[in-house]
Amino acid sequence: MELRIKNKIKEAVRVLYNSELTDNLVQLQETRKVFKGDFTLVVFPLLRFSKNTPEQTGESIGKYLVSNCPEVAGFNVIKGFLNLEISDSQWIGYFADLSGSDDLLEKCRVSSPETILVEYSSPNTNKPLHLGHIRNNLLGFSLSRILSACGHKVIKTNIVNDRGIHICKSMIAWKKFGNGETPGSSGIKGDHLVGKYYVMFEQQYKVQIEDLVSTGMNENDARNSAPLLLEARDMLIKWEAGDPETVDLWKMMNSWVYAGFDETYHALGVDFDRIYYESDTYLKGKEIVLSGLERNFLYQNSDNSIWVDLTSQGLDHKLLLRSDGTAVYMTQDLGTAVMRYNDYKFDRTIYVVGNEQNYHFQVLRALMKKMGYGFSEGLIHFSYGMVELPEGRMKSREGTVVDADDLIKEMKETARSVSLELGKLSEYSGDEKEEIFRKIGLGALKYFILKVDPHKNMTFIPSESIDFNGNTGPFIQYTYARIRSIFRKAEQMGISSNQDMIRNAMPGPREIAIVKLLRKFSDIVTEASASLSPALIANYCYDLSKEYNQFYHDLSILGEENPGLRNFRLSLSRVTGSTLLTGMWLLGIEMPERM
RNA sequence: GGUCCCGUAGCUUAACUGAAUAGAGCAUCUGACUACGGAUCAGAAGGUUGGGGGUUUGAAUCCCUUCGGGAUCACCA
């Protein structure tokens, strides 16, 4: 519709002022609520053609459109703004089409689908997932669904950081202090158990440093010569050499961690198509660096360390292999990227990684370009903001890390107490209730995180951040549950919605307002996919719910006497319900049938 | 110090890539159920978009400057 109107506007200017308009001069936008109309043309840019006042220009174009453009039923001009009024029958006709289609996302499909890898989560195996990972996982998962809904081939992927000195630290601590403790023997979830030994290492290490300092050693030397650290380094060397005992221990402890992560991922409702492990990819990375050196893209220092010079691209020199030949972070990312390209020939890889690594990804891209990898342009860093607490960043040392498992559990508990307080659901079985609490608690958490612009840092206030009223997940879920309830009731009454009757109805402004919103859905999803922003969909679902709740409050649906109007309202409810369901699905949020 | 990001009501945030009177929610105050679900709805109050300058018919948005906060610049990941 907008496109047709825009073309008519161009035609109007051609006829009235004998001038050709370029698209960027036709600024057609939604009319703001305080004014009358549906679409607004900003006429300021057209004054140079009309050589007239804004009011006169608006008036002339408005008149032309009313007589030449069937969609436009009327207009008004306020200052430099031409507000166009669309006839109700246009909106009703549009809704009839929408209502008859069974695929709300049909218009979102791109004409040339890409193969896109979305990397998210990327945990370390020495500690459990926390709130930061939750944002990461939710963003990555939702982006995957959005891109895939738009027709792209999406591979959800994860790179597990399972090697390095930090892993050896928890292994050493477990060996020395663990007395053979396992998840099974202790009842502690595997990732938490390993995390416990990592913390224990750091504590004991600190004690040893203090002891050494008290004997007169300076702190730096103490740090480097504490027995525990020496043992960890020794273990890393053994690991790299493939020492069977070390590798077995590593495998065993990793398997505990993976089982723990799987549980968290499952609770969060995210999954992956393909998981890469750093312990596999770093070797590939080394290979690439060595061949890059041979081909003179890189250079070697006198101490044998290997570097790349990116100063010509405004970046710096970057180390790629240590002097002892071991790999650094960048090394394995090179390897991972190449392995992935070999596996999938992707058009894009979207790295969902915090903005603290902006520089790293700039370097990665520039480096791959320099080394001649054609796909370097397709490496996209989806840089999202940190989750902070009121007192600042989460710090594991200060024990302020918000644990993912705890948070998920707390959300469900909160949902439970809110529900019980409201006294609903009494007729459901225990299992049914648990399922509803889970959906609501998780819905609140997910919506809270996804509704904010991914690029912005966000503050999480444990006691009050997650609400169940207002602009929240449960508000949208509630709206959906109400709609479902109407249809249960309608069924009892023997009423069903009839597609053929829609065009004959005479709905009022409340209904039309919803139709206008429903119509925007596919544009919003397309926009979310293009700009990689689930927040657009989240806020849209809220707007739609709000509009629907107003309608629901003011007007009766099943109680409406006029069958045509009742049918229209029922159809409107049906499409609103499926739009909310689809929108929230794109965010990874489940909707309860009742709550 | 170099580079980059962010400052919007008390709090959490929106604003389509420069347009009209900057939208919401929470919290506060006032009202609405003999009605399809009150986790709802209606209303009030709350803003010099950190400050200052500039470009423009028009700036939260672009440019400069200043203040405040953060990130990054490791043979850490």
XYZ file of C-alpha atoms (C1' of nucleotides) in Angstrom:
672
model
C 0.000 0.000 0.000
C 2.757 2.462 0.949
C 4.487 1.727 -2.305
C 1.403 2.521 -4.340
C 0.875 5.747 -2.462
C 4.484 6.733 -2.925
C 4.196 6.170 -6.638
C 1.068 8.272 -6.720
C 2.895 11.022 -4.877
C 5.617 10.960 -7.480
C 2.960 11.075 -10.136
C 1.325 14.042 -8.402
C 4.583 15.976 -8.377
C 5.147 15.091 -12.007
C 1.711 16.313 -13.008
C 1.526 19.342 -10.733
C 5.089 20.598 -10.831
C 6.542 18.859 -13.834
C 9.371 17.364 -11.769
C 10.739 13.863 -11.164
C 11.131 12.815 -7.543
C 13.781 10.448 -6.309
C 12.735 7.930 -3.692
C 14.598 9.572 -0.834
C 12.532 12.734 -1.260
C 9.261 10.896 -0.779
C 9.167 10.724 2.991
C 6.076 8.789 3.869
C 5.713 7.706 7.457
C 3.046 6.635 9.886
C 0.986 9.473 11.216
C 1.623 10.160 14.857
C -1.218 9.325 17.151
C -2.114 12.875 18.092
C -2.980 13.754 14.510
C -5.745 12.525 12.281
C -4.699 10.233 9.466
C -2.780 7.071 8.687
C 0.240 8.078 6.653
C 2.048 11.374 6.599
C 3.980 12.901 3.769
C 6.652 15.351 4.853
C 6.356 18.070 2.255
C 9.401 20.180 3.098
C 11.649 18.376 0.623
C 9.142 19.064 -2.144
C 9.055 22.827 -1.766
C 11.877 23.362 -4.194
C 9.698 21.811 -6.890
C 6.415 23.433 -5.936
C 7.963 26.834 -5.251
C 5.101 27.391 -2.883
C 4.334 27.387 0.845
C 4.305 24.036 2.676
C 0.565 24.398 3.328
C -0.294 25.055 -0.318
C 1.931 22.255 -1.528
C 0.374 19.790 0.904
C -3.075 20.934 -0.082
C -2.420 20.434 -3.796
C -0.859 17.014 -3.443
C -3.595 15.953 -1.035
C -6.284 16.908 -3.503
C -4.530 15.096 -6.303
C -4.247 11.922 -4.226
C -7.865 11.935 -3.132
C -9.057 12.044 -6.710
C -6.380 9.775 -8.219
C -5.443 7.279 -5.538
C -8.250 4.963 -4.433
C -6.597 4.138 -1.099
C -6.646 7.746 0.025
C -10.046 8.727 1.334
C -9.190 12.118 2.742
C -6.397 14.351 3.987
C -5.473 17.243 6.215
C -2.463 19.525 6.222
C -0.767 20.736 9.366
C 2.265 22.915 8.826
C 4.516 20.998 6.471
C 2.833 17.680 6.991
C 0.263 16.132 4.714
C -1.743 13.561 6.647
C -3.443 11.013 4.447
C -6.492 9.142 5.610
C -7.003 5.618 4.393
C -10.527 4.342 4.098
C -11.691 1.655 6.503
C -12.597 -0.597 3.632
C -8.942 -0.622 2.585
C -7.900 -1.767 6.029
C -10.651 -4.345 6.184
C -9.674 -5.691 2.803
C -6.116 -5.911 3.946
C -7.123 -7.770 7.070
C -9.229 -10.197 5.050
C -6.139 -11.084 3.001
C -3.962 -11.434 6.068
C -6.519 -13.507 7.847
C -6.772 -15.873 4.919
C -3.042 -16.546 4.779
C -1.669 -19.320 6.923
C 1.926 -18.131 6.882
C 2.544 -14.882 8.701
C 6.189 -14.850 7.695
C 5.644 -15.365 4.009
C 6.590 -11.819 3.098
C 9.812 -11.985 5.097
C 11.513 -14.547 2.892
C 14.548 -13.154 1.136
C 14.996 -13.728 -2.562
C 18.572 -14.966 -2.260
C 19.049 -16.983 0.914
C 22.466 -17.110 2.498
C 24.208 -19.744 4.534
C 24.809 -18.156 7.896
C 26.629 -19.522 10.916
C 25.594 -17.976 14.186
C 28.110 -18.523 16.940
C 26.967 -17.971 20.483
C 27.494 -19.055 24.058
C 31.200 -19.865 23.748
C 31.784 -20.903 27.344
C 34.962 -21.691 29.228
C 34.948 -25.153 30.713
C 36.222 -24.042 34.077
C 33.163 -22.265 35.346
C 29.384 -22.461 35.114
C 27.371 -20.175 32.873
C 26.275 -16.826 34.267
C 23.968 -13.956 33.438
C 26.278 -12.657 30.713
C 26.072 -16.018 28.962
C 22.304 -15.878 29.253
C 22.158 -12.673 27.259
C 24.572 -14.129 24.773
C 22.604 -17.360 24.365
C 19.250 -15.661 24.095
C 20.485 -13.205 21.491
C 22.212 -15.877 19.446
C 19.293 -18.251 19.569
C 16.756 -15.590 18.693
C 18.874 -14.240 15.844
C 19.115 -17.749 14.473
C 15.373 -18.121 14.478
C 14.832 -14.711 12.914
C 17.338 -15.262 10.135
C 16.009 -18.685 9.477
C 12.430 -17.391 9.390
C 13.577 -15.020 6.659
C 14.671 -17.948 4.582
C 18.374 -18.164 5.327
C 20.097 -21.424 6.020
C 21.274 -21.020 9.585
C 23.730 -23.173 11.482
C 23.723 -22.570 15.208
C 27.221 -23.096 16.446
C 29.259 -22.902 19.603
C 32.978 -22.825 20.250
C 33.912 -24.405 23.528
C 37.042 -23.122 25.113
C 38.244 -26.381 26.550
C 42.011 -26.055 26.636
C 44.640 -23.865 28.170
C 46.180 -23.128 31.500
C 42.885 -22.249 33.160
C 41.551 -25.733 32.524
C 44.655 -27.230 34.064
C 44.093 -25.195 37.186
C 40.833 -26.902 38.052
C 42.364 -30.260 37.159
C 45.259 -29.721 39.541
C 42.991 -28.616 42.348
C 40.711 -31.585 41.867
C 43.657 -33.975 41.844
C 45.117 -32.556 45.040
C 42.032 -31.753 47.070
C 39.186 -33.593 45.421
C 39.460 -37.015 47.030
C 37.869 -38.446 43.937
C 34.726 -36.353 44.210
C 32.406 -36.646 41.197
C 29.056 -35.138 40.279
C 27.548 -38.483 41.154
C 29.163 -38.776 44.576
C 28.587 -35.167 45.581
C 25.289 -34.454 43.920
C 26.811 -31.269 42.496
C 26.110 -30.375 38.886
C 29.224 -31.078 36.820
C 30.043 -27.564 35.685
C 29.579 -26.252 39.201
C 31.786 -28.981 40.596
C 34.619 -28.118 38.227
C 34.044 -24.451 38.939
C 34.396 -25.199 42.622
C 37.880 -26.591 42.054
C 38.834 -23.677 39.885
C 37.937 -21.351 42.718
C 39.771 -23.604 45.141
C 42.881 -23.391 42.994
C 42.767 -19.619 43.001
C 42.355 -19.539 46.779
C 45.213 -21.925 47.502
C 47.366 -20.196 44.915
C 46.797 -16.922 46.654
C 47.797 -18.428 49.996
C 51.007 -19.738 48.486
C 51.826 -16.350 47.019
C 51.303 -14.713 50.389
C 53.531 -17.289 52.056
C 56.297 -16.638 49.576
C 55.945 -12.892 49.915
C 56.219 -13.249 53.694
C 59.576 -14.963 53.212
C 60.759 -11.831 51.478
C 60.125 -12.664 47.831
C 58.667 -9.886 45.665
C 55.118 -10.390 44.522
C 55.757 -10.904 40.846
C 58.316 -13.628 41.462
C 56.019 -15.203 44.001
C 53.229 -15.289 41.447
C 55.447 -17.094 38.996
C 57.036 -19.536 41.362
C 54.159 -20.659 43.531
C 54.197 -24.479 43.481
C 50.585 -24.746 42.354
C 51.140 -22.637 39.298
C 54.231 -24.624 38.389
C 52.171 -27.777 38.621
C 49.515 -26.278 36.360
C 52.089 -25.292 33.764
C 53.605 -28.689 33.953
C 50.215 -30.188 33.392
C 49.582 -28.015 30.342
C 52.811 -29.261 28.809
C 51.805 -32.840 29.542
C 48.390 -32.190 28.042
C 49.851 -30.778 24.849
C 52.194 -33.751 24.688
C 49.233 -36.088 24.925
C 50.146 -37.659 28.269
C 47.473 -40.349 28.710
C 46.807 -39.828 32.387
C 46.396 -36.086 31.934
C 44.251 -36.461 28.864
C 42.018 -38.965 30.628
C 41.528 -36.630 33.571
C 40.807 -33.796 31.165
C 38.268 -35.871 29.322
C 36.569 -36.976 32.484
C 36.251 -33.496 33.949
C 35.162 -32.053 30.623
C 32.422 -34.624 30.338
C 31.112 -33.448 33.703
C 31.125 -29.880 32.488
C 29.377 -30.698 29.225
C 26.646 -32.571 31.038
C 26.185 -29.530 33.259
C 26.111 -27.122 30.323
C 23.631 -29.296 28.483
C 21.323 -29.092 31.434
C 21.554 -25.295 31.498
C 21.069 -24.987 27.740
C 18.083 -27.242 27.957
C 16.582 -25.256 30.813
C 17.123 -22.081 28.825
C 15.643 -23.648 25.715
C 18.607 -23.100 23.415
C 20.497 -25.622 21.321
C 23.182 -25.944 18.671
C 23.572 -27.649 15.334
C 27.326 -27.940 15.516
C 29.763 -27.545 18.358
C 33.434 -26.822 17.785
C 36.097 -27.348 20.421
C 39.125 -25.204 20.780
C 41.168 -28.299 21.473
C 40.496 -29.251 17.846
C 40.737 -25.891 16.164
C 43.933 -24.506 17.691
C 46.044 -26.997 15.764
C 44.438 -25.872 12.514
C 45.174 -22.321 13.591
C 48.841 -23.069 14.103
C 48.990 -24.616 10.658
C 47.474 -21.500 9.120
C 49.887 -19.222 10.912
C 52.869 -21.237 9.761
C 51.696 -21.234 6.171
C 50.969 -17.510 6.419
C 54.554 -17.052 7.513
C 55.826 -19.024 4.539
C 53.786 -16.869 2.222
C 55.185 -13.724 3.855
C 51.898 -12.386 5.128
C 53.362 -12.680 8.624
C 56.781 -12.179 10.135
C 58.890 -13.883 12.766
C 60.751 -12.192 15.584
C 64.239 -13.170 16.673
C 62.695 -15.040 19.612
C 60.708 -17.166 17.141
C 57.336 -15.639 17.996
C 55.144 -14.991 14.968
C 53.331 -11.710 14.369
C 51.234 -9.880 11.848
C 51.672 -6.213 11.027
C 48.311 -4.524 10.608
C 49.503 -0.953 11.019
C 48.621 -0.160 7.421
C 44.980 -0.776 8.356
C 45.031 1.423 11.400
C 45.564 -1.508 13.734
C 48.664 -2.748 15.481
C 51.096 -5.618 15.450
C 49.477 -8.763 16.786
C 51.042 -11.874 18.209
C 49.838 -15.098 16.609
C 52.164 -17.735 18.033
C 54.201 -17.498 21.203
C 57.959 -17.887 21.153
C 57.552 -21.395 22.559
C 55.275 -22.245 19.665
C 52.043 -22.426 21.665
C 48.813 -20.926 20.466
C 47.000 -17.805 21.645
C 43.328 -16.900 21.430
C 43.660 -15.430 17.954
C 45.360 -18.558 16.683
C 42.421 -20.758 17.441
C 39.903 -18.263 16.067
C 41.753 -18.366 12.759
C 41.574 -22.121 12.778
C 37.925 -22.155 13.709
C 36.973 -19.749 10.946
C 38.768 -21.749 8.286
C 37.399 -25.063 9.512
C 33.932 -23.632 9.445
C 34.358 -22.275 5.986
C 35.562 -25.641 4.790
C 32.584 -27.284 6.461
C 29.836 -24.942 5.324
C 31.073 -22.428 2.733
C 29.167 -19.806 4.676
C 28.221 -16.394 3.360
C 28.340 -14.952 6.840
C 29.444 -16.024 10.271
C 27.839 -13.963 12.973
C 29.867 -13.993 16.165
C 27.655 -13.172 19.107
C 30.363 -11.905 21.412
C 30.468 -9.078 23.949
C 31.630 -5.614 22.962
C 34.722 -5.987 25.098
C 36.125 -7.961 22.189
C 35.529 -5.373 19.485
C 39.214 -4.980 18.852
C 39.803 -8.697 18.661
C 37.292 -9.101 15.872
C 38.556 -6.103 13.968
C 41.942 -7.764 14.013
C 40.559 -11.165 13.073
C 38.848 -9.777 10.034
C 41.776 -7.658 8.910
C 44.136 -10.546 9.445
C 42.084 -12.988 7.402
C 41.752 -10.450 4.660
C 45.472 -9.897 4.615
C 46.075 -13.624 4.398
C 43.837 -13.768 1.370
C 40.735 -15.466 2.707
C 37.888 -14.298 0.507
C 35.282 -14.882 3.173
C 36.791 -12.363 5.583
C 34.103 -9.829 4.686
C 31.501 -12.286 5.900
C 32.877 -12.419 9.415
C 30.467 -10.293 11.393
C 31.007 -9.429 15.009
C 27.588 -9.055 16.590
C 28.783 -6.936 19.444
C 26.375 -6.822 22.335
C 26.554 -4.813 25.523
C 27.555 -6.046 28.919
C 25.092 -6.974 31.608
C 25.989 -4.989 34.675
C 24.806 -5.014 38.242
C 23.956 -1.847 40.146
C 27.426 -1.954 41.681
C 29.103 -2.385 38.300
C 30.405 -5.387 36.385
C 29.975 -8.872 37.714
C 33.181 -10.019 39.339
C 33.775 -13.613 40.218
C 36.355 -12.608 42.799
C 33.803 -10.584 44.669
C 31.193 -13.264 44.347
C 28.809 -10.977 42.474
C 28.370 -13.276 39.504
C 24.719 -14.091 38.862
C 24.666 -17.807 38.179
C 22.536 -18.919 35.242
C 21.068 -21.994 36.916
C 20.184 -20.078 40.065
C 18.559 -17.293 38.103
C 16.460 -19.634 35.999
C 15.297 -21.395 39.130
C 14.504 -18.135 40.904
C 12.447 -16.910 37.975
C 10.291 -19.980 38.117
C 9.869 -19.597 41.857
C 8.835 -15.996 41.455
C 6.337 -17.008 38.801
C 5.011 -19.602 41.194
C 4.476 -17.207 44.058
C 2.880 -14.569 41.828
C 0.545 -17.167 40.354
C -0.420 -18.627 43.685
C -1.046 -15.190 45.091
C -3.398 -14.439 42.232
C -5.145 -17.681 43.048
C -5.566 -18.915 39.514
C -4.788 -22.345 38.153
C -6.270 -24.120 41.130
C -7.919 -26.714 38.926
C -4.686 -27.865 37.292
C -2.506 -30.774 38.228
C 0.924 -30.289 39.762
C 2.748 -31.028 36.537
C 0.602 -28.670 34.501
C 1.197 -25.925 37.000
C 4.947 -26.521 37.035
C 5.009 -26.225 33.269
C 3.108 -22.956 33.385
C 5.384 -21.515 36.082
C 8.376 -22.475 33.995
C 7.045 -20.782 30.878
C 6.153 -17.611 32.720
C 9.359 -17.339 34.714
C 11.495 -17.978 31.682
C 9.336 -15.719 29.550
C 9.851 -12.877 31.999
C 13.604 -13.374 32.011
C 13.975 -13.745 28.266
C 11.766 -10.810 27.426
C 13.523 -8.607 29.947
C 16.830 -9.305 28.246
C 15.706 -9.299 24.629
C 13.596 -6.156 24.685
C 16.599 -3.882 25.050
C 18.738 -2.870 22.120
C 21.448 -5.551 21.946
C 24.230 -3.027 21.497
C 23.523 -1.257 24.726
C 24.869 -2.211 28.087
C 22.097 -3.111 30.446
C 21.705 -3.009 34.182
C 20.299 -5.952 36.016
C 18.891 -5.254 39.450
C 18.280 -8.668 40.999
C 15.509 -7.612 43.352
C 13.434 -5.539 40.972
C 14.570 -5.985 37.399
C 12.153 -8.636 36.396
C 8.574 -7.686 36.648
C 5.389 -9.447 35.631
C 3.314 -6.343 34.853
C 3.604 -3.727 32.161
C 6.138 -4.081 29.373
C 7.076 -7.660 30.214
C 6.976 -11.178 28.875
C 4.128 -12.264 31.151
C 2.021 -9.322 29.937
C 2.266 -10.652 26.409
C 1.740 -14.221 27.559
C -1.315 -13.093 29.483
C -2.740 -11.454 26.400
C -2.226 -14.675 24.515
C -3.769 -16.788 27.265
C -6.822 -14.545 27.213
C -7.190 -15.003 23.485
C -6.925 -18.756 23.877
C -9.542 -18.567 26.557
C -11.921 -16.795 24.203
C -11.571 -19.566 21.678
C -12.215 -22.244 24.263
C -15.349 -20.399 25.199
C -16.326 -19.813 21.566
C -16.065 -23.507 20.937
C -18.395 -24.214 23.832
C -20.832 -21.725 22.390
C -20.510 -23.251 18.945
C -19.120 -20.084 17.412
C -16.257 -20.145 14.941
C -14.644 -17.429 12.886
C -15.701 -17.208 9.282
C -13.224 -15.982 6.719
C -15.832 -15.041 4.106
C -17.725 -12.655 6.344
C -14.776 -10.402 7.148
C -15.161 -8.021 4.232
C -18.746 -7.171 5.112
C -18.075 -6.113 8.682
C -18.162 -2.537 9.933
C -15.493 -2.356 12.606
C -14.553 0.784 14.513
C -11.246 2.526 15.228
C -10.211 0.060 17.940
C -10.299 -2.805 15.495
C -8.688 -0.811 12.713
C -5.833 0.130 15.035
C -5.096 -3.562 15.552
C -5.316 -4.301 11.847
C -2.726 -1.623 11.190
C -0.386 -3.180 13.710
C -0.898 -6.714 12.449
C -0.042 -5.514 9.011
C 3.361 -4.324 10.202
C 4.476 -7.676 11.536
C 6.325 -8.960 8.517
C 8.075 -5.625 8.034
C 9.222 -5.723 11.632
C 10.619 -9.213 11.260
C 12.380 -8.246 8.056
C 13.850 -5.233 9.767
C 14.905 -7.322 12.768
C 16.655 -9.718 10.448
C 18.415 -6.977 8.507
C 19.535 -5.062 11.554
C 20.054 -8.161 13.728
C 17.810 -6.890 16.459
C 15.388 -9.160 18.312
C 14.447 -6.125 20.412
C 12.352 -4.783 17.525
C 10.189 -7.884 17.631
C 9.939 -7.814 21.404
C 8.732 -4.231 21.455
C 6.345 -4.917 18.613
C 4.758 -7.787 20.527
C 4.294 -5.455 23.446
C 2.648 -2.766 21.315
C 0.333 -5.301 19.781
C -0.597 -6.761 23.169
C -1.280 -3.332 24.567
C -3.495 -2.402 21.655
C -5.328 -5.691 21.872
C -5.911 -5.360 25.598
C -7.509 -1.965 25.075
C -9.779 -3.436 22.452
C -10.560 -6.381 24.689
C -11.425 -4.127 27.566
C -13.647 -1.752 25.630
C -15.530 -4.103 23.371
C -17.259 -7.410 23.711
C -16.288 -10.168 21.318
C -18.472 -13.190 21.934
C -21.158 -10.993 23.449
C -21.493 -8.885 20.292
C -24.989 -9.272 18.805
C -24.136 -8.371 15.235
C -22.795 -11.622 13.722
C -20.603 -9.833 11.170
C -18.939 -7.704 13.763
C -18.601 -10.582 16.200
C -16.951 -12.606 13.477
C -14.575 -9.767 12.652
C -13.524 -9.384 16.266
C -13.069 -13.097 16.632
C -10.924 -13.229 13.496
C -8.945 -10.282 14.767
C -8.324 -12.163 17.988
C -7.238 -15.248 16.125
C -4.696 -13.406 13.981
C -3.447 -11.398 16.946
C -2.927 -14.630 18.850
C -0.959 -16.289 16.095
C 1.072 -13.148 15.488
C 2.030 -12.973 19.157
C 2.805 -16.668 19.182
C 5.033 -16.338 16.131
C 6.719 -13.165 17.341
C 7.513 -14.647 20.711
C 8.651 -17.854 19.077
C 11.205 -15.821 17.170
C 12.482 -14.677 20.552
C 12.527 -18.211 21.906
C 9.713 -17.496 24.329
C 6.992 -20.068 24.896
C 3.364 -19.101 25.348
C 1.077 -20.789 27.851
C -2.487 -21.631 26.881
C -3.565 -20.364 30.270
C -1.868 -18.804 33.224
C 48.153 8.342 26.536
C 45.918 6.071 21.512
C 41.330 3.928 19.653
C 36.134 2.880 20.364
C 31.209 2.835 22.843
C 27.505 5.024 26.009
C 24.829 9.481 28.843
C 16.870 10.268 27.339
C 11.275 11.213 33.645
C 13.385 8.908 40.425
C 14.397 3.713 38.045
C 14.328 0.373 33.400
C 13.891 1.922 28.527
C 11.560 3.484 22.950
C 11.943 6.731 18.895
C 11.613 3.636 11.768
C 18.832 5.869 9.446
C 17.085 14.277 10.286
C 10.637 15.801 11.008
C 5.015 17.651 14.164
C 3.580 18.241 21.221
C 10.409 12.863 22.729
C 6.671 7.396 23.305
C 6.212 3.281 27.103
C 6.707 0.409 31.682
C 7.976 0.374 36.996
C 7.418 3.237 41.338
C 3.690 7.485 43.196
C -1.479 9.442 43.213
C -6.858 8.870 41.337
C -10.553 5.919 39.089
C -12.934 1.088 36.493
C -15.259 -5.837 37.582
C -23.560 -8.600 38.337
C -19.157 -8.345 31.411
C -15.160 -13.013 26.865
C -9.545 -13.754 32.579
C -8.117 -7.185 37.068
C -0.895 -10.530 35.499
C -6.087 -5.883 32.667
C -7.997 -0.884 31.431
C -8.612 4.707 32.000
C -6.490 9.203 34.065
C -2.799 12.490 36.824
C 2.067 13.793 37.727
C 7.008 13.231 36.066
C 11.928 15.764 30.406
C 16.227 22.145 28.790
C 17.369 14.044 25.538
C 24.675 15.355 30.642
C 26.452 20.874 29.446
C 27.881 24.409 25.510
C 28.362 25.651 20.384
C 27.453 24.561 15.054
C 25.003 22.597 10.244
C 19.607 22.543 8.695
C 13.092 24.943 7.043
C 13.608 21.052 11.024
C 18.469 17.686 15.641
C 17.824 12.757 20.975
C 19.662 11.564 15.927
C 24.935 14.715 11.976
C 29.726 17.890 13.222
C 32.902 20.386 17.052
C 33.861 21.072 22.215
C 33.364 19.964 27.393
C 31.904 16.909 31.641
C 30.637 11.990 33.411
C 30.673 6.493 32.835
C 32.605 2.105 30.365
C 35.588 -0.992 27.050
C 40.120 -2.030 24.706
C 45.279 -1.399 23.442
C 48.937 -8.865 26.925
C 53.738 -14.247 24.694
C 45.159 -13.718 29.132
C 40.911 -15.797 27.011
